[in-house]
Amino acid sequence: MQWILQDIPLGRNIQTVRMSRNMTQMQVVEKMQLIGSSISRSTYANIETGRRNIKASDLRALREVLNVDYSEFFKD
């Protein structure tokens, strides 16, 4: 039996949540930086496009900034 695993589109889910909050990438990054993240806008953009992984600490900050439950980021 062969198993096919699909990755969760984490970056796209992050982008969807951000856009539902009517926030720009820069607004999100600035708020994340205020609570201790050192993320740059270009790094954040690469996360949304799936070209870069997000650090757990940045995901925690992002959850706080966007005021959502982690499950919003991990929807199929």
mmCIF file with all atom_site columns, N, CA and C in Angstrom, residues 2-71:
data_model
loop_
_atom_site.group_PDB
_atom_site.id
_atom_site.type_symbol
_atom_site.label_atom_id
_atom_site.label_alt_id
_atom_site.label_comp_id
_atom_site.label_asym_id
_atom_site.label_entity_id
_atom_site.label_seq_id
_atom_site.pdbx_PDB_ins_code
_atom_site.Cartn_x
_atom_site.Cartn_y
_atom_site.Cartn_z
_atom_site.occupancy
_atom_site.B_iso_or_equiv
_atom_site.pdbx_formal_charge
_atom_site.auth_seq_id
_atom_site.auth_comp_id
_atom_site.auth_asym_id
_atom_site.auth_atom_id
_atom_site.pdbx_PDB_model_num
ATOM 1   N N  . GLN A 1 2  ? 0.548  2.199  -0.805 1.00 0.00 ? 2  GLN A N  1
ATOM 2   C CA . GLN A 1 2  ? 1.315  3.440  -0.900 1.00 0.00 ? 2  GLN A CA 1
ATOM 3   C C  . GLN A 1 2  ? 0.508  4.573  -0.272 1.00 0.00 ? 2  GLN A C  1
ATOM 4   N N  . TRP A 1 3  ? 1.183  5.333  0.542  1.00 0.00 ? 3  TRP A N  1
ATOM 5   C CA . TRP A 1 3  ? 0.546  6.469  1.198  1.00 0.00 ? 3  TRP A CA 1
ATOM 6   C C  . TRP A 1 3  ? 0.972  7.750  0.502  1.00 0.00 ? 3  TRP A C  1
ATOM 7   N N  . ILE A 1 4  ? 0.039  8.607  0.247  1.00 0.00 ? 4  ILE A N  1
ATOM 8   C CA . ILE A 1 4  ? 0.342  9.910  -0.337 1.00 0.00 ? 4  ILE A CA 1
ATOM 9   C C  . ILE A 1 4  ? -0.053 10.956 0.695  1.00 0.00 ? 4  ILE A C  1
ATOM 10  N N  . LEU A 1 5  ? 0.928  11.697 1.140  1.00 0.00 ? 5  LEU A N  1
ATOM 11  C CA . LEU A 1 5  ? 0.678  12.732 2.137  1.00 0.00 ? 5  LEU A CA 1
ATOM 12  C C  . LEU A 1 5  ? 0.686  14.093 1.460  1.00 0.00 ? 5  LEU A C  1
ATOM 13  N N  . GLN A 1 6  ? -0.271 14.890 1.782  1.00 0.00 ? 6  GLN A N  1
ATOM 14  C CA . GLN A 1 6  ? -0.310 16.240 1.256  1.00 0.00 ? 6  GLN A CA 1
ATOM 15  C C  . GLN A 1 6  ? 0.112  17.213 2.342  1.00 0.00 ? 6  GLN A C  1
ATOM 16  N N  . ASP A 1 7  ? 0.922  18.156 1.959  1.00 0.00 ? 7  ASP A N  1
ATOM 17  C CA . ASP A 1 7  ? 1.297  19.199 2.904  1.00 0.00 ? 7  ASP A CA 1
ATOM 18  C C  . ASP A 1 7  ? 0.140  20.173 3.066  1.00 0.00 ? 7  ASP A C  1
ATOM 19  N N  . ILE A 1 8  ? 0.023  20.704 4.245  1.00 0.00 ? 8  ILE A N  1
ATOM 20  C CA . ILE A 1 8  ? -0.966 21.741 4.516  1.00 0.00 ? 8  ILE A CA 1
ATOM 21  C C  . ILE A 1 8  ? -0.409 23.040 3.944  1.00 0.00 ? 8  ILE A C  1
ATOM 22  N N  . PRO A 1 9  ? -1.219 23.802 3.235  1.00 0.00 ? 9  PRO A N  1
ATOM 23  C CA . PRO A 1 9  ? -0.739 25.056 2.638  1.00 0.00 ? 9  PRO A CA 1
ATOM 24  C C  . PRO A 1 9  ? -0.605 26.164 3.698  1.00 0.00 ? 9  PRO A C  1
ATOM 25  N N  . LEU A 1 10 ? 0.360  25.999 4.587  1.00 0.00 ? 10 LEU A N  1
ATOM 26  C CA . LEU A 1 10 ? 0.512  26.909 5.725  1.00 0.00 ? 10 LEU A CA 1
ATOM 27  C C  . LEU A 1 10 ? 0.645  28.365 5.283  1.00 0.00 ? 10 LEU A C  1
ATOM 28  N N  . GLY A 1 11 ? 1.521  28.632 4.327  1.00 0.00 ? 11 GLY A N  1
ATOM 29  C CA . GLY A 1 11 ? 1.726  30.006 3.869  1.00 0.00 ? 11 GLY A CA 1
ATOM 30  C C  . GLY A 1 11 ? 0.462  30.627 3.311  1.00 0.00 ? 11 GLY A C  1
ATOM 31  N N  . ARG A 1 12 ? -0.249 29.856 2.507  1.00 0.00 ? 12 ARG A N  1
ATOM 32  C CA . ARG A 1 12 ? -1.493 30.362 1.924  1.00 0.00 ? 12 ARG A CA 1
ATOM 33  C C  . ARG A 1 12 ? -2.537 30.593 3.006  1.00 0.00 ? 12 ARG A C  1
ATOM 34  N N  . ASN A 1 13 ? -2.580 29.708 3.999  1.00 0.00 ? 13 ASN A N  1
ATOM 35  C CA . ASN A 1 13 ? -3.524 29.901 5.110  1.00 0.00 ? 13 ASN A CA 1
ATOM 36  C C  . ASN A 1 13 ? -3.184 31.160 5.905  1.00 0.00 ? 13 ASN A C  1
ATOM 37  N N  . ILE A 1 14 ? -1.906 31.397 6.128  1.00 0.00 ? 14 ILE A N  1
ATOM 38  C CA . ILE A 1 14 ? -1.478 32.610 6.834  1.00 0.00 ? 14 ILE A CA 1
ATOM 39  C C  . ILE A 1 14 ? -1.916 33.840 6.049  1.00 0.00 ? 14 ILE A C  1
ATOM 40  N N  . GLN A 1 15 ? -1.697 33.795 4.742  1.00 0.00 ? 15 GLN A N  1
ATOM 41  C CA . GLN A 1 15 ? -2.084 34.922 3.887  1.00 0.00 ? 15 GLN A CA 1
ATOM 42  C C  . GLN A 1 15 ? -3.598 35.152 3.930  1.00 0.00 ? 15 GLN A C  1
ATOM 43  N N  . THR A 1 16 ? -4.365 34.090 3.881  1.00 0.00 ? 16 THR A N  1
ATOM 44  C CA . THR A 1 16 ? -5.825 34.201 3.920  1.00 0.00 ? 16 THR A CA 1
ATOM 45  C C  . THR A 1 16 ? -6.291 34.858 5.211  1.00 0.00 ? 16 THR A C  1
ATOM 46  N N  . VAL A 1 17 ? -5.714 34.440 6.336  1.00 0.00 ? 17 VAL A N  1
ATOM 47  C CA . VAL A 1 17 ? -6.091 35.039 7.620  1.00 0.00 ? 17 VAL A CA 1
ATOM 48  C C  . VAL A 1 17 ? -5.695 36.509 7.650  1.00 0.00 ? 17 VAL A C  1
ATOM 49  N N  . ARG A 1 18 ? -4.479 36.814 7.198  1.00 0.00 ? 18 ARG A N  1
ATOM 50  C CA . ARG A 1 18 ? -4.025 38.214 7.179  1.00 0.00 ? 18 ARG A CA 1
ATOM 51  C C  . ARG A 1 18 ? -4.963 39.082 6.351  1.00 0.00 ? 18 ARG A C  1
ATOM 52  N N  . MET A 1 19 ? -5.305 38.596 5.166  1.00 0.00 ? 19 MET A N  1
ATOM 53  C CA . MET A 1 19 ? -6.169 39.377 4.276  1.00 0.00 ? 19 MET A CA 1
ATOM 54  C C  . MET A 1 19 ? -7.574 39.525 4.845  1.00 0.00 ? 19 MET A C  1
ATOM 55  N N  . SER A 1 20 ? -8.046 38.522 5.574  1.00 0.00 ? 20 SER A N  1
ATOM 56  C CA . SER A 1 20 ? -9.369 38.635 6.195  1.00 0.00 ? 20 SER A CA 1
ATOM 57  C C  . SER A 1 20 ? -9.384 39.700 7.287  1.00 0.00 ? 20 SER A C  1
ATOM 58  N N  . ARG A 1 21 ? -8.204 40.016 7.805  1.00 0.00 ? 21 ARG A N  1
ATOM 59  C CA . ARG A 1 21 ? -8.074 41.074 8.824  1.00 0.00 ? 21 ARG A CA 1
ATOM 60  C C  . ARG A 1 21 ? -7.773 42.432 8.181  1.00 0.00 ? 21 ARG A C  1
ATOM 61  N N  . ASN A 1 22 ? -7.753 42.478 6.840  1.00 0.00 ? 22 ASN A N  1
ATOM 62  C CA . ASN A 1 22 ? -7.463 43.713 6.091  1.00 0.00 ? 22 ASN A CA 1
ATOM 63  C C  . ASN A 1 22 ? -6.138 44.336 6.522  1.00 0.00 ? 22 ASN A C  1
ATOM 64  N N  . MET A 1 23 ? -5.124 43.491 6.667  1.00 0.00 ? 23 MET A N  1
ATOM 65  C CA . MET A 1 23 ? -3.803 43.961 7.063  1.00 0.00 ? 23 MET A CA 1
ATOM 66  C C  . MET A 1 23 ? -2.813 43.724 5.929  1.00 0.00 ? 23 MET A C  1
ATOM 67  N N  . THR A 1 24 ? -1.859 44.630 5.789  1.00 0.00 ? 24 THR A N  1
ATOM 68  C CA . THR A 1 24 ? -0.777 44.434 4.839  1.00 0.00 ? 24 THR A CA 1
ATOM 69  C C  . THR A 1 24 ? 0.304  43.581 5.487  1.00 0.00 ? 24 THR A C  1
ATOM 70  N N  . GLN A 1 25 ? 1.187  43.056 4.670  1.00 0.00 ? 25 GLN A N  1
ATOM 71  C CA . GLN A 1 25 ? 2.314  42.302 5.214  1.00 0.00 ? 25 GLN A CA 1
ATOM 72  C C  . GLN A 1 25 ? 3.129  43.187 6.151  1.00 0.00 ? 25 GLN A C  1
ATOM 73  N N  . MET A 1 26 ? 3.343  44.423 5.755  1.00 0.00 ? 26 MET A N  1
ATOM 74  C CA . MET A 1 26 ? 4.153  45.326 6.580  1.00 0.00 ? 26 MET A CA 1
ATOM 75  C C  . MET A 1 26 ? 3.489  45.590 7.928  1.00 0.00 ? 26 MET A C  1
ATOM 76  N N  . GLN A 1 27 ? 2.187  45.751 7.949  1.00 0.00 ? 27 GLN A N  1
ATOM 77  C CA . GLN A 1 27 ? 1.488  45.965 9.220  1.00 0.00 ? 27 GLN A CA 1
ATOM 78  C C  . GLN A 1 27 ? 1.657  44.765 10.147 1.00 0.00 ? 27 GLN A C  1
ATOM 79  N N  . VAL A 1 28 ? 1.550  43.568 9.584  1.00 0.00 ? 28 VAL A N  1
ATOM 80  C CA . VAL A 1 28 ? 1.718  42.356 10.385 1.00 0.00 ? 28 VAL A CA 1
ATOM 81  C C  . VAL A 1 28 ? 3.136  42.282 10.930 1.00 0.00 ? 28 VAL A C  1
ATOM 82  N N  . VAL A 1 29 ? 4.120  42.513 10.069 1.00 0.00 ? 29 VAL A N  1
ATOM 83  C CA . VAL A 1 29 ? 5.523  42.439 10.473 1.00 0.00 ? 29 VAL A CA 1
ATOM 84  C C  . VAL A 1 29 ? 5.836  43.467 11.559 1.00 0.00 ? 29 VAL A C  1
ATOM 85  N N  . GLU A 1 30 ? 5.343  44.678 11.408 1.00 0.00 ? 30 GLU A N  1
ATOM 86  C CA . GLU A 1 30 ? 5.592  45.712 12.416 1.00 0.00 ? 30 GLU A CA 1
ATOM 87  C C  . GLU A 1 30 ? 5.027  45.307 13.774 1.00 0.00 ? 30 GLU A C  1
ATOM 88  N N  . LYS A 1 31 ? 3.826  44.747 13.791 1.00 0.00 ? 31 LYS A N  1
ATOM 89  C CA . LYS A 1 31 ? 3.231  44.311 15.062 1.00 0.00 ? 31 LYS A CA 1
ATOM 90  C C  . LYS A 1 31 ? 3.998  43.130 15.648 1.00 0.00 ? 31 LYS A C  1
ATOM 91  N N  . MET A 1 32 ? 4.461  42.218 14.776 1.00 0.00 ? 32 MET A N  1
ATOM 92  C CA . MET A 1 32 ? 5.253  41.085 15.257 1.00 0.00 ? 32 MET A CA 1
ATOM 93  C C  . MET A 1 32 ? 6.559  41.577 15.876 1.00 0.00 ? 32 MET A C  1
ATOM 94  N N  . GLN A 1 33 ? 7.174  42.560 15.246 1.00 0.00 ? 33 GLN A N  1
ATOM 95  C CA . GLN A 1 33 ? 8.428  43.111 15.770 1.00 0.00 ? 33 GLN A CA 1
ATOM 96  C C  . GLN A 1 33 ? 8.214  43.784 17.119 1.00 0.00 ? 33 GLN A C  1
ATOM 97  N N  . LEU A 1 34 ? 7.074  44.421 17.307 1.00 0.00 ? 34 LEU A N  1
ATOM 98  C CA . LEU A 1 34 ? 6.777  45.070 18.590 1.00 0.00 ? 34 LEU A CA 1
ATOM 99  C C  . LEU A 1 34 ? 6.692  44.082 19.744 1.00 0.00 ? 34 LEU A C  1
ATOM 100 N N  . ILE A 1 35 ? 6.359  42.826 19.431 1.00 0.00 ? 35 ILE A N  1
ATOM 101 C CA . ILE A 1 35 ? 6.274  41.825 20.509 1.00 0.00 ? 35 ILE A CA 1
ATOM 102 C C  . ILE A 1 35 ? 7.485  40.893 20.514 1.00 0.00 ? 35 ILE A C  1
ATOM 103 N N  . GLY A 1 36 ? 8.560  41.312 19.831 1.00 0.00 ? 36 GLY A N  1
ATOM 104 C CA . GLY A 1 36 ? 9.823  40.600 19.986 1.00 0.00 ? 36 GLY A CA 1
ATOM 105 C C  . GLY A 1 36 ? 10.336 39.804 18.810 1.00 0.00 ? 36 GLY A C  1
ATOM 106 N N  . SER A 1 37 ? 9.582  39.700 17.733 1.00 0.00 ? 37 SER A N  1
ATOM 107 C CA . SER A 1 37 ? 10.051 38.961 16.560 1.00 0.00 ? 37 SER A CA 1
ATOM 108 C C  . SER A 1 37 ? 11.048 39.815 15.779 1.00 0.00 ? 37 SER A C  1
ATOM 109 N N  . SER A 1 38 ? 12.010 39.161 15.161 1.00 0.00 ? 38 SER A N  1
ATOM 110 C CA . SER A 1 38 ? 12.978 39.889 14.336 1.00 0.00 ? 38 SER A CA 1
ATOM 111 C C  . SER A 1 38 ? 12.717 39.650 12.845 1.00 0.00 ? 38 SER A C  1
ATOM 112 N N  . ILE A 1 39 ? 11.523 39.222 12.500 1.00 0.00 ? 39 ILE A N  1
ATOM 113 C CA . ILE A 1 39 ? 11.169 38.903 11.127 1.00 0.00 ? 39 ILE A CA 1
ATOM 114 C C  . ILE A 1 39 ? 11.160 40.160 10.254 1.00 0.00 ? 39 ILE A C  1
ATOM 115 N N  . SER A 1 40 ? 11.585 40.010 9.012  1.00 0.00 ? 40 SER A N  1
ATOM 116 C CA . SER A 1 40 ? 11.539 41.118 8.054  1.00 0.00 ? 40 SER A CA 1
ATOM 117 C C  . SER A 1 40 ? 10.345 40.920 7.125  1.00 0.00 ? 40 SER A C  1
ATOM 118 N N  . ARG A 1 41 ? 9.975  41.967 6.409  1.00 0.00 ? 41 ARG A N  1
ATOM 119 C CA . ARG A 1 41 ? 8.853  41.847 5.487  1.00 0.00 ? 41 ARG A CA 1
ATOM 120 C C  . ARG A 1 41 ? 9.162  40.859 4.375  1.00 0.00 ? 41 ARG A C  1
ATOM 121 N N  . SER A 1 42 ? 10.391 40.830 3.879  1.00 0.00 ? 42 SER A N  1
ATOM 122 C CA . SER A 1 42 ? 10.732 39.898 2.803  1.00 0.00 ? 42 SER A CA 1
ATOM 123 C C  . SER A 1 42 ? 10.682 38.448 3.298  1.00 0.00 ? 42 SER A C  1
ATOM 124 N N  . THR A 1 43 ? 11.114 38.209 4.512  1.00 0.00 ? 43 THR A N  1
ATOM 125 C CA . THR A 1 43 ? 11.013 36.860 5.082  1.00 0.00 ? 43 THR A CA 1
ATOM 126 C C  . THR A 1 43 ? 9.552  36.467 5.232  1.00 0.00 ? 43 THR A C  1
ATOM 127 N N  . TYR A 1 44 ? 8.752  37.391 5.712  1.00 0.00 ? 44 TYR A N  1
ATOM 128 C CA . TYR A 1 44 ? 7.321  37.115 5.872  1.00 0.00 ? 44 TYR A CA 1
ATOM 129 C C  . TYR A 1 44 ? 6.676  36.812 4.523  1.00 0.00 ? 44 TYR A C  1
ATOM 130 N N  . ALA A 1 45 ? 7.029  37.589 3.508  1.00 0.00 ? 45 ALA A N  1
ATOM 131 C CA . ALA A 1 45 ? 6.483  37.357 2.162  1.00 0.00 ? 45 ALA A CA 1
ATOM 132 C C  . ALA A 1 45 ? 6.866  35.971 1.664  1.00 0.00 ? 45 ALA A C  1
ATOM 133 N N  . ASN A 1 46 ? 8.091  35.552 1.920  1.00 0.00 ? 46 ASN A N  1
ATOM 134 C CA . ASN A 1 46 ? 8.532  34.219 1.500  1.00 0.00 ? 46 ASN A CA 1
ATOM 135 C C  . ASN A 1 46 ? 7.796  33.110 2.247  1.00 0.00 ? 46 ASN A C  1
ATOM 136 N N  . ILE A 1 47 ? 7.410  33.363 3.478  1.00 0.00 ? 47 ILE A N  1
ATOM 137 C CA . ILE A 1 47 ? 6.614  32.396 4.239  1.00 0.00 ? 47 ILE A CA 1
ATOM 138 C C  . ILE A 1 47 ? 5.239  32.251 3.595  1.00 0.00 ? 47 ILE A C  1
ATOM 139 N N  . GLU A 1 48 ? 4.613  33.371 3.269  1.00 0.00 ? 48 GLU A N  1
ATOM 140 C CA . GLU A 1 48 ? 3.284  33.323 2.657  1.00 0.00 ? 48 GLU A CA 1
ATOM 141 C C  . GLU A 1 48 ? 3.292  32.616 1.308  1.00 0.00 ? 48 GLU A C  1
ATOM 142 N N  . THR A 1 49 ? 4.380  32.734 0.567  1.00 0.00 ? 49 THR A N  1
ATOM 143 C CA . THR A 1 49 ? 4.450  32.101 -0.751 1.00 0.00 ? 49 THR A CA 1
ATOM 144 C C  . THR A 1 49 ? 4.987  30.677 -0.692 1.00 0.00 ? 49 THR A C  1
ATOM 145 N N  . GLY A 1 50 ? 5.322  30.206 0.498  1.00 0.00 ? 50 GLY A N  1
ATOM 146 C CA . GLY A 1 50 ? 5.782  28.840 0.652  1.00 0.00 ? 50 GLY A CA 1
ATOM 147 C C  . GLY A 1 50 ? 7.241  28.612 0.320  1.00 0.00 ? 50 GLY A C  1
ATOM 148 N N  . ARG A 1 51 ? 8.005  29.679 0.145  1.00 0.00 ? 51 ARG A N  1
ATOM 149 C CA . ARG A 1 51 ? 9.429  29.547 -0.162 1.00 0.00 ? 51 ARG A CA 1
ATOM 150 C C  . ARG A 1 51 ? 10.301 29.465 1.078  1.00 0.00 ? 51 ARG A C  1
ATOM 151 N N  . ARG A 1 52 ? 9.682  29.667 2.221  1.00 0.00 ? 52 ARG A N  1
ATOM 152 C CA . ARG A 1 52 ? 10.435 29.635 3.480  1.00 0.00 ? 52 ARG A CA 1
ATOM 153 C C  . ARG A 1 52 ? 9.551  29.091 4.587  1.00 0.00 ? 52 ARG A C  1
ATOM 154 N N  . ASN A 1 53 ? 10.140 28.377 5.507  1.00 0.00 ? 53 ASN A N  1
ATOM 155 C CA . ASN A 1 53 ? 9.413  27.880 6.673  1.00 0.00 ? 53 ASN A CA 1
ATOM 156 C C  . ASN A 1 53 ? 9.355  28.961 7.745  1.00 0.00 ? 53 ASN A C  1
ATOM 157 N N  . ILE A 1 54 ? 8.348  28.858 8.589  1.00 0.00 ? 54 ILE A N  1
ATOM 158 C CA . ILE A 1 54 ? 8.206  29.820 9.674  1.00 0.00 ? 54 ILE A CA 1
ATOM 159 C C  . ILE A 1 54 ? 8.736  29.208 10.968 1.00 0.00 ? 54 ILE A C  1
ATOM 160 N N  . LYS A 1 55 ? 9.436  30.016 11.748 1.00 0.00 ? 55 LYS A N  1
ATOM 161 C CA . LYS A 1 55 ? 9.921  29.562 13.052 1.00 0.00 ? 55 LYS A CA 1
ATOM 162 C C  . LYS A 1 55 ? 8.734  29.478 14.009 1.00 0.00 ? 55 LYS A C  1
ATOM 163 N N  . ALA A 1 56 ? 8.820  28.559 14.945 1.00 0.00 ? 56 ALA A N  1
ATOM 164 C CA . ALA A 1 56 ? 7.743  28.378 15.923 1.00 0.00 ? 56 ALA A CA 1
ATOM 165 C C  . ALA A 1 56 ? 7.485  29.673 16.698 1.00 0.00 ? 56 ALA A C  1
ATOM 166 N N  . SER A 1 57 ? 8.537  30.386 17.046 1.00 0.00 ? 57 SER A N  1
ATOM 167 C CA . SER A 1 57 ? 8.356  31.636 17.804 1.00 0.00 ? 57 SER A CA 1
ATOM 168 C C  . SER A 1 57 ? 7.640  32.692 16.961 1.00 0.00 ? 57 SER A C  1
ATOM 169 N N  . ASP A 1 58 ? 7.911  32.708 15.661 1.00 0.00 ? 58 ASP A N  1
ATOM 170 C CA . ASP A 1 58 ? 7.220  33.660 14.784 1.00 0.00 ? 58 ASP A CA 1
ATOM 171 C C  . ASP A 1 58 ? 5.773  33.251 14.569 1.00 0.00 ? 58 ASP A C  1
ATOM 172 N N  . LEU A 1 59 ? 5.506  31.951 14.520 1.00 0.00 ? 59 LEU A N  1
ATOM 173 C CA . LEU A 1 59 ? 4.129  31.489 14.391 1.00 0.00 ? 59 LEU A CA 1
ATOM 174 C C  . LEU A 1 59 ? 3.326  31.886 15.620 1.00 0.00 ? 59 LEU A C  1
ATOM 175 N N  . ARG A 1 60 ? 3.946  31.780 16.787 1.00 0.00 ? 60 ARG A N  1
ATOM 176 C CA . ARG A 1 60 ? 3.280  32.198 18.023 1.00 0.00 ? 60 ARG A CA 1
ATOM 177 C C  . ARG A 1 60 ? 2.977  33.702 17.984 1.00 0.00 ? 60 ARG A C  1
ATOM 178 N N  . ALA A 1 61 ? 3.945  34.506 17.544 1.00 0.00 ? 61 ALA A N  1
ATOM 179 C CA . ALA A 1 61 ? 3.733  35.952 17.439 1.00 0.00 ? 61 ALA A CA 1
ATOM 180 C C  . ALA A 1 61 ? 2.656  36.270 16.410 1.00 0.00 ? 61 ALA A C  1
ATOM 181 N N  . LEU A 1 62 ? 2.669  35.553 15.305 1.00 0.00 ? 62 LEU A N  1
ATOM 182 C CA . LEU A 1 62 ? 1.681  35.771 14.251 1.00 0.00 ? 62 LEU A CA 1
ATOM 183 C C  . LEU A 1 62 ? 0.277  35.449 14.745 1.00 0.00 ? 62 LEU A C  1
ATOM 184 N N  . ARG A 1 63 ? 0.154  34.372 15.508 1.00 0.00 ? 63 ARG A N  1
ATOM 185 C CA . ARG A 1 63 ? -1.144 34.010 16.085 1.00 0.00 ? 63 ARG A CA 1
ATOM 186 C C  . ARG A 1 63 ? -1.660 35.136 16.981 1.00 0.00 ? 63 ARG A C  1
ATOM 187 N N  . GLU A 1 64 ? -0.753 35.716 17.748 1.00 0.00 ? 64 GLU A N  1
ATOM 188 C CA . GLU A 1 64 ? -1.139 36.811 18.638 1.00 0.00 ? 64 GLU A CA 1
ATOM 189 C C  . GLU A 1 64 ? -1.541 38.055 17.844 1.00 0.00 ? 64 GLU A C  1
ATOM 190 N N  . VAL A 1 65 ? -0.753 38.407 16.846 1.00 0.00 ? 65 VAL A N  1
ATOM 191 C CA . VAL A 1 65 ? -1.023 39.603 16.036 1.00 0.00 ? 65 VAL A CA 1
ATOM 192 C C  . VAL A 1 65 ? -2.351 39.474 15.290 1.00 0.00 ? 65 VAL A C  1
ATOM 193 N N  . LEU A 1 66 ? -2.592 38.302 14.712 1.00 0.00 ? 66 LEU A N  1
ATOM 194 C CA . LEU A 1 66 ? -3.804 38.102 13.926 1.00 0.00 ? 66 LEU A CA 1
ATOM 195 C C  . LEU A 1 66 ? -5.001 37.687 14.781 1.00 0.00 ? 66 LEU A C  1
ATOM 196 N N  . ASN A 1 67 ? -4.743 37.414 16.070 1.00 0.00 ? 67 ASN A N  1
ATOM 197 C CA . ASN A 1 67 ? -5.798 37.071 17.025 1.00 0.00 ? 67 ASN A CA 1
ATOM 198 C C  . ASN A 1 67 ? -6.638 35.887 16.544 1.00 0.00 ? 67 ASN A C  1
ATOM 199 N N  . VAL A 1 68 ? -5.944 34.780 16.249 1.00 0.00 ? 68 VAL A N  1
ATOM 200 C CA . VAL A 1 68 ? -6.610 33.561 15.802 1.00 0.00 ? 68 VAL A CA 1
ATOM 201 C C  . VAL A 1 68 ? -6.069 32.365 16.572 1.00 0.00 ? 68 VAL A C  1
ATOM 202 N N  . ASP A 1 69 ? -6.791 31.266 16.466 1.00 0.00 ? 69 ASP A N  1
ATOM 203 C CA . ASP A 1 69 ? -6.333 30.003 17.018 1.00 0.00 ? 69 ASP A CA 1
ATOM 204 C C  . ASP A 1 69 ? -5.371 29.369 16.018 1.00 0.00 ? 69 ASP A C  1
ATOM 205 N N  . TYR A 1 70 ? -4.432 28.589 16.503 1.00 0.00 ? 70 TYR A N  1
ATOM 206 C CA . TYR A 1 70 ? -3.472 27.927 15.624 1.00 0.00 ? 70 TYR A CA 1
ATOM 207 C C  . TYR A 1 70 ? -4.162 27.109 14.530 1.00 0.00 ? 70 TYR A C  1
ATOM 208 N N  . SER A 1 71 ? -5.326 26.572 14.827 1.00 0.00 ? 71 SER A N  1
ATOM 209 C CA . SER A 1 71 ? -6.014 25.716 13.857 1.00 0.00 ? 71 SER A CA 1
ATOM 210 C C  . SER A 1 71 ? -6.318 26.450 12.558 1.00 0.00 ? 71 SER A C  1
#
